């Protein structure tokens, strides 16, 4: 009798647990939630789990799996972190990890920046650059090799010796050119930018500094023929005008004296008689 009552008790308990499980499952289906979905999700998550983090994101946010040791948790971000690229789908916006040698990428097969030790070329990360290209350690890219370029030679200079152009027969003359394009690391080096060669001229004596200066001063003071002719004509005209002016002044001075003498002749002074 007691064994029968105990059996009925366990049967009734299992039946009640089954009814409770079915009720909870029905409630979860009505709410449209995962069995492990939490009610208090962090910002950006549409649905989440206490153990797995975000399960889905709000509109326009990207879903990414973040690893912490052996555990991965979901997160919702406005943009994908470094080393990932974003892809938008109708049901979810997802961040996908770039290749192992790629630091940042646009797609799975197109890198925009490589990790240390690799050089970027046409969206790929390479350990060695192709032929005809050289690695640029500043930009970490494969760039074209640039060779040195120089301008044309200038004309040869005057023949000189110790800075002078006289007092010798054999001297040197020089010509130069400029670098218009400097080479890259593996480019051809630049050629020489100056050349010297010996030259022969007819020997001429150097004038002494004092004598030469005196001759230059005299030459500077010596007027040319046209200036001398104009100066003589101007001086001659000035002298002629001066003489005419003096003649007029003398004439004007003599006229009062002549009039006074004429008056005396016409009107003699009477001689008084003493009585």
CSV table of C-alpha atoms in Angstrom, one decimal, residues 119-247:
chain,number,residue,atom,x,y,z
A,119,UNK,CA,54.7,45.9,-48.2
A,120,UNK,CA,51.4,46.9,-49.9
A,121,UNK,CA,51.1,46.4,-53.6
A,122,UNK,CA,47.8,46.4,-55.5
A,123,UNK,CA,45.8,45.6,-52.4
A,124,UNK,CA,48.1,42.7,-51.4
A,125,UNK,CA,50.7,42.4,-48.6
A,126,UNK,CA,54.0,41.1,-49.9
A,127,UNK,CA,57.3,40.3,-48.1
A,128,UNK,CA,59.3,41.2,-51.2
A,129,UNK,CA,58.4,43.7,-53.9
A,130,UNK,CA,58.1,42.6,-57.6
A,131,UNK,CA,60.8,43.3,-60.1
A,132,UNK,CA,61.0,46.9,-61.1
A,133,UNK,CA,59.7,48.1,-57.7
A,134,UNK,CA,61.4,48.9,-54.5
A,135,UNK,CA,60.1,48.8,-50.9
A,136,UNK,CA,59.4,52.2,-49.3
A,137,UNK,CA,60.0,51.9,-45.5
A,138,UNK,CA,58.2,55.1,-44.9
A,139,UNK,CA,54.9,54.3,-46.5
A,140,UNK,CA,55.4,50.5,-46.3
A,141,UNK,CA,54.4,50.2,-50.0
A,142,UNK,CA,56.1,49.0,-53.2
A,143,UNK,CA,57.0,52.0,-55.3
A,144,UNK,CA,58.6,52.6,-58.7
A,145,UNK,CA,62.4,52.9,-58.9
A,146,UNK,CA,63.4,56.5,-59.7
A,147,UNK,CA,66.7,57.2,-61.5
A,148,UNK,CA,68.7,60.4,-61.3
A,149,UNK,CA,68.3,63.0,-64.0
A,150,UNK,CA,70.6,65.9,-64.8
A,151,UNK,CA,70.2,69.0,-67.0
A,152,UNK,CA,72.3,69.8,-70.1
A,153,UNK,CA,75.8,71.2,-69.7
A,154,UNK,CA,76.3,74.9,-69.5
A,155,UNK,CA,78.7,76.7,-71.9
A,156,UNK,CA,82.4,76.6,-71.0
A,157,UNK,CA,83.5,79.5,-68.9
A,158,UNK,CA,86.3,81.9,-69.7
A,159,UNK,CA,89.9,80.6,-69.5
A,160,UNK,CA,91.2,81.6,-66.0
A,161,UNK,CA,94.2,80.8,-63.8
A,162,UNK,CA,94.0,81.5,-60.1
A,163,UNK,CA,91.0,83.7,-60.6
A,164,UNK,CA,92.7,85.9,-63.2
A,165,UNK,CA,92.1,86.2,-67.0
A,166,UNK,CA,95.6,87.7,-67.8
A,167,UNK,CA,99.2,87.1,-67.2
A,168,UNK,CA,99.2,83.4,-68.3
A,169,UNK,CA,99.1,81.3,-71.4
A,170,UNK,CA,97.7,78.0,-70.0
A,171,UNK,CA,94.7,78.0,-67.7
A,172,UNK,CA,91.4,76.1,-67.0
A,173,UNK,CA,87.8,76.5,-68.0
A,174,UNK,CA,84.7,75.0,-66.3
A,175,UNK,CA,81.2,74.0,-67.2
A,176,UNK,CA,78.3,72.9,-64.8
A,177,UNK,CA,74.9,71.2,-64.8
A,178,UNK,CA,72.1,70.8,-62.3
A,179,UNK,CA,70.3,67.8,-60.8
A,180,UNK,CA,66.6,67.9,-61.8
A,181,UNK,CA,65.5,64.5,-60.4
A,182,UNK,CA,67.1,62.9,-57.3
A,183,UNK,CA,67.2,59.1,-57.4
A,184,UNK,CA,65.3,56.7,-55.0
A,185,UNK,CA,67.1,54.1,-52.9
A,186,UNK,CA,67.7,51.6,-55.7
A,187,UNK,CA,67.9,54.2,-58.5
A,188,UNK,CA,71.0,55.0,-60.6
A,189,UNK,CA,73.2,57.5,-58.8
A,190,UNK,CA,73.7,61.1,-60.0
A,191,UNK,CA,76.7,61.9,-62.3
A,192,UNK,CA,79.2,64.7,-61.7
A,193,UNK,CA,77.7,68.2,-61.9
A,194,UNK,CA,81.0,70.1,-63.0
A,195,UNK,CA,83.8,69.5,-65.4
A,196,UNK,CA,87.2,71.2,-65.9
A,197,UNK,CA,89.6,71.2,-68.8
A,198,UNK,CA,92.8,72.9,-69.7
A,199,UNK,CA,92.8,75.8,-72.1
A,200,UNK,CA,95.4,77.9,-74.0
A,201,UNK,CA,95.0,81.6,-74.6
A,202,UNK,CA,97.2,84.4,-76.0
A,203,UNK,CA,99.3,85.8,-73.2
A,204,UNK,CA,98.5,89.4,-72.3
A,205,UNK,CA,100.1,91.5,-69.6
A,206,UNK,CA,98.0,92.5,-66.6
A,207,UNK,CA,97.8,96.2,-66.0
A,208,UNK,CA,98.8,97.5,-62.6
A,209,UNK,CA,95.9,98.3,-60.4
A,210,UNK,CA,96.8,101.9,-59.8
A,211,UNK,CA,97.7,102.6,-63.4
A,212,UNK,CA,94.6,100.9,-64.7
A,213,UNK,CA,92.4,102.8,-62.3
A,214,UNK,CA,94.0,106.1,-63.4
A,215,UNK,CA,93.5,105.3,-67.0
A,216,UNK,CA,89.9,104.4,-66.3
A,217,UNK,CA,89.3,107.7,-64.5
A,218,UNK,CA,90.9,109.7,-67.3
A,219,UNK,CA,88.8,107.8,-69.8
A,220,UNK,CA,85.7,108.5,-67.8
A,221,UNK,CA,86.6,112.2,-67.7
A,222,UNK,CA,87.4,112.4,-71.4
A,223,UNK,CA,84.3,113.7,-73.3
A,224,UNK,CA,83.4,112.2,-76.7
A,225,UNK,CA,83.4,114.3,-79.9
A,226,UNK,CA,79.6,114.9,-79.9
A,227,UNK,CA,79.6,116.1,-76.3
A,228,UNK,CA,82.6,118.4,-77.0
A,229,UNK,CA,81.0,120.0,-80.1
A,230,UNK,CA,77.7,120.6,-78.2
A,231,UNK,CA,79.6,122.1,-75.2
A,232,UNK,CA,81.6,124.4,-77.4
A,233,UNK,CA,78.5,125.7,-79.2
A,234,UNK,CA,76.7,126.2,-76.0
A,235,UNK,CA,79.7,128.1,-74.5
A,236,UNK,CA,80.1,130.2,-77.6
A,237,UNK,CA,76.4,131.2,-77.5
A,238,UNK,CA,76.6,132.0,-73.8
A,239,UNK,CA,79.7,134.2,-74.4
A,240,UNK,CA,78.1,136.0,-77.3
A,241,UNK,CA,75.0,136.8,-75.2
A,242,UNK,CA,77.2,138.1,-72.4
A,243,UNK,CA,79.1,140.4,-74.7
A,244,UNK,CA,75.9,141.9,-76.1
A,245,UNK,CA,74.6,142.4,-72.6
A,246,UNK,CA,77.8,144.3,-71.6
A,247,UNK,CA,77.7,146.5,-74.7
